[in-house]
Coordinates of N, CA, C and O in Angstrom, one line a residue:
M1 N -10.9 -4.9 -54.9 CA -11.5 -4.1 -53.8 C -10.9 -4.6 -52.5 O -10.8 -5.8 -52.2
S2 N -10.5 -3.7 -51.6 CA -9.9 -4.0 -50.4 C -10.9 -4.2 -49.3 O -11.9 -3.4 -49.2
L3 N -10.7 -5.2 -48.4 CA -11.5 -5.4 -47.3 C -11.0 -4.7 -46.0 O -11.6 -4.9 -44.9
A4 N -9.9 -4.0 -46.1 CA -9.3 -3.3 -45.0 C -10.3 -2.2 -44.5 O -11.0 -1.6 -45.3
P5 N -10.3 -1.9 -43.2 CA -11.2 -0.9 -42.7 C -10.9 0.5 -43.3 O -9.7 0.8 -43.6
Q6 N -11.9 1.2 -43.6 CA -11.7 2.6 -44.2 C -11.5 3.6 -43.1 O -12.3 3.6 -42.1
H7 N -10.5 4.4 -43.2 CA -10.2 5.4 -42.2 C -10.6 6.8 -42.8 O -10.2 7.1 -44.0
D8 N -11.2 7.6 -42.1 CA -11.5 9.0 -42.5 C -10.4 9.8 -41.9 O -10.4 10.2 -40.7
F9 N -9.3 10.1 -42.6 CA -8.2 10.8 -42.1 C -8.5 12.3 -41.8 O -7.7 12.9 -41.1
R10 N -9.6 12.8 -42.2 CA -10.0 14.2 -41.9 C -10.3 14.3 -40.4 O -10.1 15.3 -39.8
M11 N -10.7 13.2 -39.8 CA -11.0 13.2 -38.3 C -9.7 13.1 -37.5 O -9.7 13.3 -36.3
G12 N -8.7 12.6 -38.1 CA -7.4 12.4 -37.4 C -7.4 11.1 -36.6 O -8.4 10.3 -36.7
I13 N -6.3 10.8 -36.0 CA -6.1 9.5 -35.3 C -7.0 9.4 -34.1 O -7.5 8.3 -33.8
A14 N -7.3 10.5 -33.4 CA -8.1 10.4 -32.2 C -9.5 9.9 -32.4 O -10.1 9.3 -31.5
F15 N -10.0 10.0 -33.6 CA -11.4 9.6 -33.8 C -11.4 8.5 -34.9 O -12.5 8.2 -35.5
S16 N -10.3 7.8 -35.1 CA -10.3 6.7 -36.1 C -11.2 5.6 -35.5 O -11.3 5.4 -34.3
P17 N -11.7 4.7 -36.4 CA -12.5 3.6 -35.9 C -11.7 2.7 -34.9 O -12.3 2.2 -33.9
D18 N -10.4 2.5 -35.2 CA -9.6 1.6 -34.3 C -9.5 2.3 -32.9 O -9.6 1.6 -31.9
R19 N -9.2 3.6 -32.9 CA -9.0 4.3 -31.6 C -10.3 4.3 -30.8 O -10.3 4.1 -29.6
T20 N -11.4 4.6 -31.4 CA -12.7 4.7 -30.6 C -13.1 3.3 -30.2 O -13.8 3.2 -29.2
R21 N -12.7 2.3 -30.8 CA -13.0 0.9 -30.4 C -12.2 0.6 -29.1 O -12.7 -0.1 -28.2
R22 N -11.0 1.2 -28.9 CA -10.2 0.9 -27.8 C -10.5 1.8 -26.6 O -10.3 1.4 -25.4
L23 N -11.1 2.9 -26.7 CA -11.4 3.8 -25.6 C -12.3 3.2 -24.6 O -11.9 3.3 -23.4
P24 N -13.4 2.7 -24.9 CA -14.3 2.1 -23.8 C -13.6 1.0 -23.0 O -14.0 0.8 -21.9
G25 N -12.6 0.3 -23.6 CA -12.0 -0.7 -22.9 C -11.2 -0.3 -21.7 O -11.0 -1.0 -20.7
S26 N -10.7 0.9 -21.7 CA -9.9 1.4 -20.5 C -10.7 1.9 -19.4 O -10.3 1.9 -18.2
F27 N -11.9 2.3 -19.6 CA -12.8 2.9 -18.6 C -13.1 1.9 -17.4 O -12.9 2.3 -16.3
P28 N -13.4 0.6 -17.7 CA -13.6 -0.3 -16.6 C -12.3 -0.5 -15.8 O -12.4 -0.7 -14.6
W29 N -11.2 -0.5 -16.4 CA -9.9 -0.6 -15.7 C -9.7 0.5 -14.7 O -9.2 0.3 -13.6
V30 N -10.0 1.7 -15.2 CA -9.9 2.9 -14.3 C -10.8 2.8 -13.1 O -10.5 3.1 -12.0
L31 N -12.0 2.4 -13.4 CA -13.0 2.2 -12.3 C -12.6 1.1 -11.3 O -12.7 1.3 -10.1
L32 N -12.0 0.0 -11.8 CA -11.5 -1.0 -10.9 C -10.4 -0.5 -10.1 O -10.4 -0.7 -8.9
W33 N -9.5 0.3 -10.7 CA -8.4 0.9 -9.9 C -8.9 1.8 -8.8 O -8.5 1.8 -7.7
L34 N -9.9 2.7 -9.2 CA -10.4 3.6 -8.2 C -11.1 2.9 -7.1 O -11.0 3.3 -5.9
A35 N -11.8 1.8 -7.4 CA -12.5 1.0 -6.3 C -11.5 0.4 -5.4 O -11.6 0.4 -4.2
L36 N -10.4 -0.1 -6.0 CA -9.3 -0.7 -5.1 C -8.6 0.3 -4.3 O -8.2 0.1 -3.2
V37 N -8.4 1.5 -4.9 CA -7.8 2.6 -4.1 C -8.7 2.9 -2.9 O -8.1 3.1 -1.8
A38 N -9.9 3.0 -3.1 CA -10.8 3.3 -2.0 C -10.8 2.2 -0.9 O -10.8 2.5 0.3
I39 N -10.7 0.9 -1.3 CA -10.7 -0.2 -0.4 C -9.4 -0.2 0.4 O -9.4 -0.3 1.6
V40 N -8.3 -0.1 -0.3 CA -7.0 -0.1 0.4 C -6.8 1.1 1.3 O -6.4 1.0 2.5
A41 N -7.3 2.3 0.9 CA -7.2 3.5 1.7 C -8.1 3.3 3.0 O -7.7 3.7 4.1
G42 N -9.2 2.7 2.8 CA -10.1 2.5 3.9 C -9.6 1.5 4.9 O -9.7 1.7 6.1
L43 N -8.9 0.4 4.4 CA -8.4 -0.5 5.3 C -7.2 0.0 6.1 O -7.1 -0.2 7.3
I44 N -6.3 0.8 5.4 CA -5.2 1.3 6.1 C -5.6 2.4 7.1 O -5.1 2.5 8.2
A45 N -6.6 3.2 6.7 CA -7.0 4.3 7.6 C -7.7 3.7 8.8 O -7.5 4.2 9.9
S46 N -8.5 2.6 8.6 CA -9.2 2.1 9.8 C -8.2 1.5 10.8 O -8.5 1.5 12.0
T47 N -7.1 0.9 10.3 CA -6.1 0.3 11.3 C -5.2 1.4 11.9 O -4.8 1.2 13.0
N48 N -4.9 2.4 11.2 CA -3.9 3.4 11.7 C -4.5 4.6 12.3 O -4.1 5.1 13.4
I49 N -5.5 5.3 11.6 CA -5.9 6.6 12.0 C -7.2 6.5 12.8 O -7.4 7.0 13.9
A50 N -8.2 5.8 12.2 CA -9.5 5.7 12.9 C -9.6 4.9 14.1 O -10.5 5.0 14.9
G51 N -8.5 4.1 14.4 CA -8.5 3.3 15.6 C -8.4 4.2 16.8 O -8.6 3.7 17.9
G52 N -8.0 5.4 16.7 CA -7.9 6.4 17.8 C -6.7 6.1 18.8 O -6.7 6.5 19.9
F53 N -5.8 5.4 18.3 CA -4.6 5.0 19.1 C -3.9 6.3 19.6 O -3.6 6.4 20.8
A54 N -3.8 7.3 18.8 CA -3.1 8.5 19.2 C -3.8 9.2 20.3 O -3.2 9.8 21.2
D55 N -5.1 9.2 20.3 CA -5.9 9.8 21.4 C -5.8 9.1 22.7 O -5.9 9.7 23.8
R56 N -5.7 7.7 22.7 CA -5.8 6.9 23.9 C -4.4 6.6 24.4 O -4.3 6.2 25.6
A57 N -3.3 6.8 23.7 CA -2.0 6.4 24.0 C -1.5 6.9 25.4 O -1.7 8.1 25.7
R58 N -0.9 6.1 26.1 CA -0.2 6.5 27.4 C 1.3 6.2 27.2 O 1.6 5.3 26.4
S59 N 2.1 6.9 27.9 CA 3.5 6.6 27.8 C 4.1 6.0 29.1 O 3.5 6.2 30.2
T60 N 5.1 5.3 28.9 CA 5.9 4.7 30.0 C 7.3 4.5 29.6 O 7.6 4.6 28.4
S61 N 8.2 4.2 30.5 CA 9.6 4.0 30.2 C 9.8 2.6 29.8 O 9.1 1.7 30.2
A62 N 10.8 2.4 28.9 CA 11.2 1.0 28.5 C 12.7 1.0 28.3 O 13.4 2.0 28.4
T63 N 13.1 -0.3 28.2 CA 14.6 -0.5 28.0 C 14.8 -1.2 26.7 O 14.1 -2.2 26.4
V64 N 15.7 -0.8 25.8 CA 16.0 -1.4 24.6 C 16.6 -2.8 24.8 O 17.6 -2.9 25.5
S65 N 15.9 -3.8 24.3 CA 16.4 -5.2 24.4 C 17.2 -5.7 23.2 O 17.9 -6.7 23.3
A66 N 16.9 -5.1 22.1 CA 17.6 -5.5 20.8 C 17.5 -4.4 19.8 O 16.6 -3.7 19.8
K67 N 18.5 -4.4 18.9 CA 18.6 -3.5 17.8 C 18.9 -4.3 16.6 O 19.9 -5.0 16.6
E68 N 18.0 -4.3 15.6 CA 18.2 -5.1 14.4 C 18.4 -4.3 13.1 O 17.4 -4.0 12.4
P69 N 19.6 -3.8 12.8 CA 19.8 -3.0 11.7 C 19.5 -3.6 10.3 O 19.2 -3.0 9.3
T70 N 19.7 -5.0 10.3 CA 19.4 -5.7 9.0 C 18.0 -6.1 8.8 O 17.7 -6.7 7.8
N71 N 17.2 -5.9 9.8 CA 15.8 -6.3 9.8 C 14.9 -5.1 9.8 O 14.2 -4.8 10.8
H72 N 14.9 -4.3 8.8 CA 14.1 -3.1 8.6 C 14.4 -2.1 9.7 O 13.5 -1.3 10.1
A73 N 15.6 -2.1 10.3 CA 16.0 -1.2 11.3 C 15.0 -1.2 12.5 O 14.6 -0.2 13.0
I74 N 14.7 -2.4 13.0 CA 13.8 -2.6 14.1 C 14.5 -2.4 15.4 O 15.7 -2.9 15.6
V75 N 13.9 -1.7 16.4 CA 14.3 -1.6 17.7 C 13.3 -2.3 18.6 O 12.1 -2.1 18.5
R76 N 13.8 -3.2 19.4 CA 12.9 -3.9 20.4 C 13.1 -3.4 21.8 O 14.3 -3.1 22.2
A77 N 12.1 -3.2 22.5 CA 12.2 -2.6 23.8 C 11.1 -3.3 24.7 O 10.0 -3.7 24.3
T78 N 11.5 -3.5 26.0 CA 10.6 -4.1 26.9 C 10.1 -3.1 27.9 O 10.8 -2.1 28.3
Y79 N 8.8 -3.2 28.2 CA 8.2 -2.2 29.1 C 7.1 -3.0 30.0 O 6.8 -4.1 29.7
E80 N 6.7 -2.3 31.1 CA 5.8 -2.9 32.0 C 4.6 -2.1 32.2 O 4.6 -0.8 32.3
V81 N 3.4 -2.7 32.2 CA 2.1 -2.1 32.4 C 1.3 -3.0 33.3 O 1.1 -4.2 33.0
D82 N 0.9 -2.4 34.4 CA 0.1 -3.2 35.5 C 0.7 -4.5 35.9 O 0.1 -5.5 36.0
G83 N 2.0 -4.5 36.0 CA 2.8 -5.7 36.5 C 3.1 -6.7 35.5 O 3.7 -7.7 35.8
R84 N 2.7 -6.5 34.2 CA 3.0 -7.4 33.1 C 4.0 -6.8 32.2 O 4.0 -5.6 31.9
T85 N 4.9 -7.6 31.7 CA 6.0 -7.2 30.8 C 5.6 -7.4 29.4 O 5.1 -8.5 29.0
Y86 N 5.8 -6.4 28.6 CA 5.5 -6.5 27.1 C 6.8 -6.1 26.3 O 7.7 -5.5 26.9
E87 N 6.8 -6.5 25.1 CA 7.9 -6.1 24.2 C 7.3 -5.4 22.9 O 6.3 -5.9 22.4
V88 N 7.9 -4.3 22.5 CA 7.5 -3.6 21.3 C 8.7 -3.8 20.3 O 9.8 -3.8 20.7
A89 N 8.3 -4.1 19.1 CA 9.3 -4.1 18.0 C 8.8 -3.1 16.9 O 7.8 -3.2 16.3
D90 N 9.6 -2.0 16.8 CA 9.2 -0.9 15.9 C 10.3 -0.5 15.0 O 11.4 -0.4 15.4
S91 N 10.0 -0.3 13.8 CA 11.0 0.1 12.8 C 11.0 1.7 12.6 O 11.8 2.2 11.8
F92 N 10.2 2.4 13.4 CA 10.2 3.8 13.4 C 10.4 4.3 14.8 O 9.4 4.3 15.6
I93 N 11.6 4.7 15.1 CA 11.9 5.3 16.4 C 12.0 6.8 16.2 O 12.7 7.2 15.4
G94 N 11.3 7.6 17.0 CA 11.3 9.0 16.9 C 11.2 9.7 18.2 O 11.2 9.1 19.2
P95 N 11.2 11.1 18.2 CA 11.2 11.8 19.4 C 10.1 11.4 20.3 O 9.0 11.0 19.8
P96 N 10.3 11.4 21.6 CA 11.4 12.0 22.3 C 12.6 11.0 22.4 O 13.5 11.3 23.2
N97 N 12.6 9.9 21.7 CA 13.6 8.9 21.8 C 14.8 9.3 20.9 O 14.6 10.1 19.9
P98 N 16.0 8.8 21.2 CA 17.1 9.1 20.3 C 17.0 8.5 18.9 O 16.2 7.5 18.8
P99 N 17.7 9.0 17.9 CA 17.6 8.3 16.6 C 18.2 6.9 16.6 O 18.9 6.5 17.5
F100 N 17.8 6.1 15.6 CA 18.2 4.7 15.5 C 19.7 4.5 15.7 O 20.1 3.6 16.4
D101 N 20.5 5.4 15.1 CA 22.0 5.2 15.2 C 22.5 5.4 16.6 O 23.6 4.8 16.9
D102 N 21.8 6.2 17.4 CA 22.3 6.4 18.8 C 21.8 5.4 19.8 O 22.2 5.4 21.0
V103 N 20.8 4.6 19.4 CA 20.2 3.7 20.4 C 21.1 2.4 20.6 O 21.7 1.9 19.6
R104 N 21.3 2.0 21.8 CA 22.1 0.8 22.1 C 21.2 -0.1 23.0 O 20.3 0.4 23.7
V105 N 21.6 -1.3 23.1 CA 20.9 -2.2 24.0 C 21.1 -1.7 25.4 O 22.2 -1.4 25.8
G106 N 20.0 -1.6 26.2 CA 20.1 -1.1 27.5 C 19.7 0.4 27.6 O 19.5 0.9 28.7
T107 N 19.6 1.1 26.5 CA 19.2 2.5 26.5 C 17.7 2.6 27.0 O 16.9 1.8 26.6
A108 N 17.5 3.6 27.8 CA 16.1 3.9 28.2 C 15.4 4.7 27.1 O 15.9 5.7 26.6
V109 N 14.2 4.3 26.8 CA 13.4 5.0 25.8 C 11.9 5.1 26.3 O 11.6 4.5 27.3
T110 N 11.2 5.9 25.6 CA 9.8 6.1 25.9 C 8.9 5.3 25.0 O 9.1 5.4 23.8
V111 N 8.0 4.6 25.5 CA 7.0 3.8 24.8 C 5.6 4.4 24.9 O 5.2 4.8 26.0
Y112 N 4.9 4.4 23.8 CA 3.5 4.9 23.8 C 2.7 3.6 23.6 O 2.8 3.0 22.5
Y113 N 1.8 3.3 24.5 CA 1.0 2.1 24.4 C -0.5 2.4 24.5 O -0.9 3.4 25.0
D114 N -1.3 1.4 24.0 CA -2.8 1.6 24.1 C -3.2 0.9 25.4 O -3.0 -0.2 25.7
P115 N -3.9 1.7 26.3 CA -4.3 1.2 27.6 C -5.3 0.1 27.4 O -5.4 -0.8 28.3
N116 N -6.1 0.0 26.3 CA -7.0 -1.0 26.1 C -6.4 -2.3 25.6 O -6.9 -3.4 25.7
A117 N -5.2 -2.2 25.0 CA -4.4 -3.3 24.5 C -2.9 -3.0 24.8 O -2.3 -2.5 23.9
P118 N -2.4 -3.2 26.0 CA -1.1 -2.8 26.3 C 0.0 -3.4 25.4 O 1.1 -2.9 25.4
D119 N -0.3 -4.5 24.7 CA 0.8 -5.1 23.9 C 0.9 -4.3 22.6 O 1.9 -4.5 21.8
R120 N 0.0 -3.4 22.3 CA 0.1 -2.5 21.1 C 0.8 -1.2 21.5 O 0.3 -0.4 22.2
A121 N 2.1 -1.1 20.9 CA 2.9 0.1 21.3 C 3.8 0.6 20.2 O 4.0 -0.2 19.2
V122 N 4.2 1.8 20.3 CA 5.1 2.4 19.4 C 6.3 3.1 20.1 O 6.1 3.5 21.3
L123 N 7.3 3.4 19.3 CA 8.5 4.1 19.9 C 8.6 5.6 19.4 O 9.7 6.1 19.3
S124 N 7.5 6.2 19.2 CA 7.5 7.6 18.8 C 6.1 8.2 19.2 O 5.2 7.5 19.4
E125 N 6.1 9.5 19.3 CA 4.8 10.2 19.6 C 3.7 9.8 18.6 O 3.9 10.1 17.4
P126 N 2.6 9.3 19.0 CA 1.6 8.8 18.1 C 1.0 9.9 17.2 O 0.6 9.7 16.1
Q127 N 0.8 11.1 17.8 CA 0.2 12.2 17.0 C 1.1 12.6 15.8 O 0.7 12.8 14.7
K128 N 2.4 12.7 16.1 CA 3.4 13.0 15.0 C 3.5 11.8 14.0 O 3.6 12.0 12.8
R129 N 3.4 10.7 14.5 CA 3.6 9.5 13.7 C 2.4 9.3 12.7 O 2.6 9.0 11.6
S130 N 1.2 9.6 13.2 CA 0.0 9.4 12.4 C 0.0 10.4 11.2 O -0.4 10.1 10.1
S131 N 0.6 11.6 11.5 CA 0.6 12.6 10.4 C 1.7 12.2 9.3 O 1.5 12.5 8.2
Q132 N 2.7 11.5 9.8 CA 3.8 11.1 8.8 C 3.3 9.8 8.0 O 3.7 9.6 6.9
E133 N 2.4 9.1 8.6 CA 1.9 7.9 7.9 C 0.8 8.2 6.9 O 0.5 7.4 6.0
I134 N 0.4 9.5 6.8 CA -0.6 9.9 5.8 C 0.1 9.7 4.4 O -0.5 9.3 3.4
G135 N 1.4 10.1 4.3 CA 2.1 9.9 3.0 C 2.2 8.5 2.6 O 2.0 8.1 1.4
F136 N 2.4 7.6 3.6 CA 2.4 6.1 3.2 C 1.0 5.7 2.8 O 0.9 4.9 1.9
L137 N 0.0 6.2 3.5 CA -1.3 5.8 3.1 C -1.7 6.2 1.7 O -2.2 5.4 0.9
V138 N -1.3 7.4 1.3 CA -1.6 7.8 -0.1 C -0.8 7.0 -1.1 O -1.3 6.5 -2.1
L139 N 0.5 6.8 -0.8 CA 1.3 6.0 -1.7 C 0.8 4.6 -1.8 O 0.6 4.0 -2.9
A140 N 0.5 3.9 -0.7 CA 0.0 2.5 -0.8 C -1.3 2.4 -1.4 O -1.6 1.5 -2.2
A141 N -2.2 3.4 -1.2 CA -3.5 3.4 -1.8 C -3.5 3.5 -3.3 O -4.4 3.1 -4.0
A142 N -2.5 4.2 -3.8 CA -2.4 4.4 -5.2 C -1.6 3.4 -5.9 O -2.0 2.9 -7.0
V143 N -0.5 3.0 -5.3 CA 0.4 2.1 -6.0 C 0.0 0.6 -5.9 O 0.0 -0.1 -7.0
L144 N -0.5 0.1 -4.8 CA -0.8 -1.3 -4.7 C -1.9 -1.7 -5.7 O -1.8 -2.7 -6.4
P145 N -3.0 -0.9 -5.8 CA -4.1 -1.2 -6.8 C -3.6 -1.1 -8.2 O -4.0 -1.8 -9.1
A146 N -2.7 -0.2 -8.4 CA -2.1 0.0 -9.8 C -1.4 -1.2 -10.2 O -1.5 -1.7 -11.4
F147 N -0.6 -1.8 -9.3 CA 0.1 -3.1 -9.7 C -0.9 -4.2 -9.9 O -0.7 -5.0 -10.9
F148 N -1.9 -4.3 -9.1 CA -2.9 -5.3 -9.3 C -3.6 -5.2 -10.6 O -3.7 -6.1 -11.4
V149 N -4.1 -4.0 -10.8 CA -4.9 -3.8 -12.1 C -4.0 -3.9 -13.3 O -4.4 -4.5 -14.3
G150 N -2.8 -3.4 -13.2 CA -1.8 -3.6 -14.3 C -1.5 -5.0 -14.6 O -1.5 -5.4 -15.8
G151 N -1.3 -5.8 -13.6 CA -1.1 -7.2 -13.8 C -2.3 -7.9 -14.4 O -2.1 -8.8 -15.2
L152 N -3.4 -7.6 -13.9 CA -4.7 -8.2 -14.4 C -4.8 -7.8 -15.9 O -5.2 -8.6 -16.7
W153 N -4.6 -6.5 -16.2 CA -4.7 -6.0 -17.6 C -3.7 -6.8 -18.5 O -4.1 -7.2 -19.6
L154 N -2.5 -6.9 -18.1 CA -1.5 -7.6 -18.9 C -1.9 -9.1 -19.1 O -1.7 -9.6 -20.1
S155 N -2.4 -9.7 -18.0 CA -2.7 -11.1 -18.1 C -3.9 -11.3 -19.1 O -4.0 -12.3 -19.8
F156 N -4.9 -10.4 -19.1 CA -6.0 -10.5 -20.1 C -5.4 -10.3 -21.5 O -5.9 -11.0 -22.4
G157 N -4.5 -9.4 -21.7 CA -3.9 -9.2 -23.0 C -3.2 -10.5 -23.5 O -3.3 -10.9 -24.6
I158 N -2.4 -11.1 -22.6 CA -1.7 -12.3 -22.9 C -2.8 -13.4 -23.2 O -2.6 -14.2 -24.2
W159 N -3.8 -13.5 -22.4 CA -4.8 -14.5 -22.6 C -5.5 -14.3 -24.0 O -5.7 -15.3 -24.7
R160 N -5.8 -13.1 -24.3 CA -6.5 -12.8 -25.6 C -5.5 -13.2 -26.8 O -6.0 -13.8 -27.8
A161 N -4.3 -12.9 -26.7 CA -3.3 -13.3 -27.7 C -3.2 -14.9 -27.8 O -3.2 -15.4 -28.9
F162 N -3.3 -15.5 -26.7 CA -3.2 -17.0 -26.7 C -4.5 -17.6 -27.4 O -4.4 -18.5 -28.2
V163 N -5.7 -17.0 -27.0 CA -6.9 -17.5 -27.6 C -6.9 -17.3 -29.1 O -7.3 -18.1 -29.9
R164 N -6.4 -16.1 -29.6 CA -6.3 -15.8 -31.0 C -5.4 -16.8 -31.7 O -5.7 -17.3 -32.8
A165 N -4.3 -17.1 -31.1 CA -3.3 -18.1 -31.7 C -3.9 -19.5 -31.8 O -3.7 -20.2 -32.8
V166 N -4.7 -19.9 -30.7 CA -5.3 -21.2 -30.8 C -6.4 -21.2 -31.9 O -6.5 -22.2 -32.6
R167 N -7.2 -20.2 -32.0 CA -8.2 -20.1 -33.0 C -7.6 -20.1 -34.4 O -8.1 -20.8 -35.3
T168 N -6.5 -19.4 -34.6 CA -5.8 -19.3 -35.9 C -5.2 -20.7 -36.2 O -5.3 -21.2 -37.4
A169 N -4.7 -21.4 -35.2 CA -4.1 -22.7 -35.5 C -5.2 -23.7 -35.8 O -5.0 -24.6 -36.7
R170 N -6.4 -23.6 -35.3 CA -7.5 -24.5 -35.6 C -8.0 -24.3 -37.0 O -8.4 -25.2 -37.7
L171 N -8.0 -23.0 -37.4 CA -8.5 -22.7 -38.8 C -7.5 -23.1 -39.9 O -7.9 -23.3 -41.0
A172 N -6.2 -23.2 -39.5 CA -5.2 -23.6 -40.5 C -5.2 -25.1 -40.8 O -5.7 -25.9 -40.3

């Protein structure tokens, strides 16, 4: 007499005892991923969109002080607000400013800054920039939690295999 689990092949693989035992295990992982998606999306949205930077931004002229093509294509520019000098380092330079390849040290550019915090500034129109950052928000909110949950899931699988090996070694 065999002690192997009995399978009812009339039900097919989708409803075999082994398959139904594994299904509930994936549901908590999906819930964890969705919770992390909501948290990451909320954090990114609160810093980029909900901050109201685009609505408050003022513009002023600035001068490019450095161009760093090997450092995420950063352009540094200095500008003045209320007699104080500030520097912006931005890796996204856009209209009305020239493209990254055309910018040189000493080039005049337009800076958009927050009047409540003049040291917070960007080198492109904030309204257009926030609409382009929505794609990044969606990508980051889906991918970062997926890596975290995937890594956690894999580590639990490795941990279970290790515990089984230790138990088997003790019994032998």
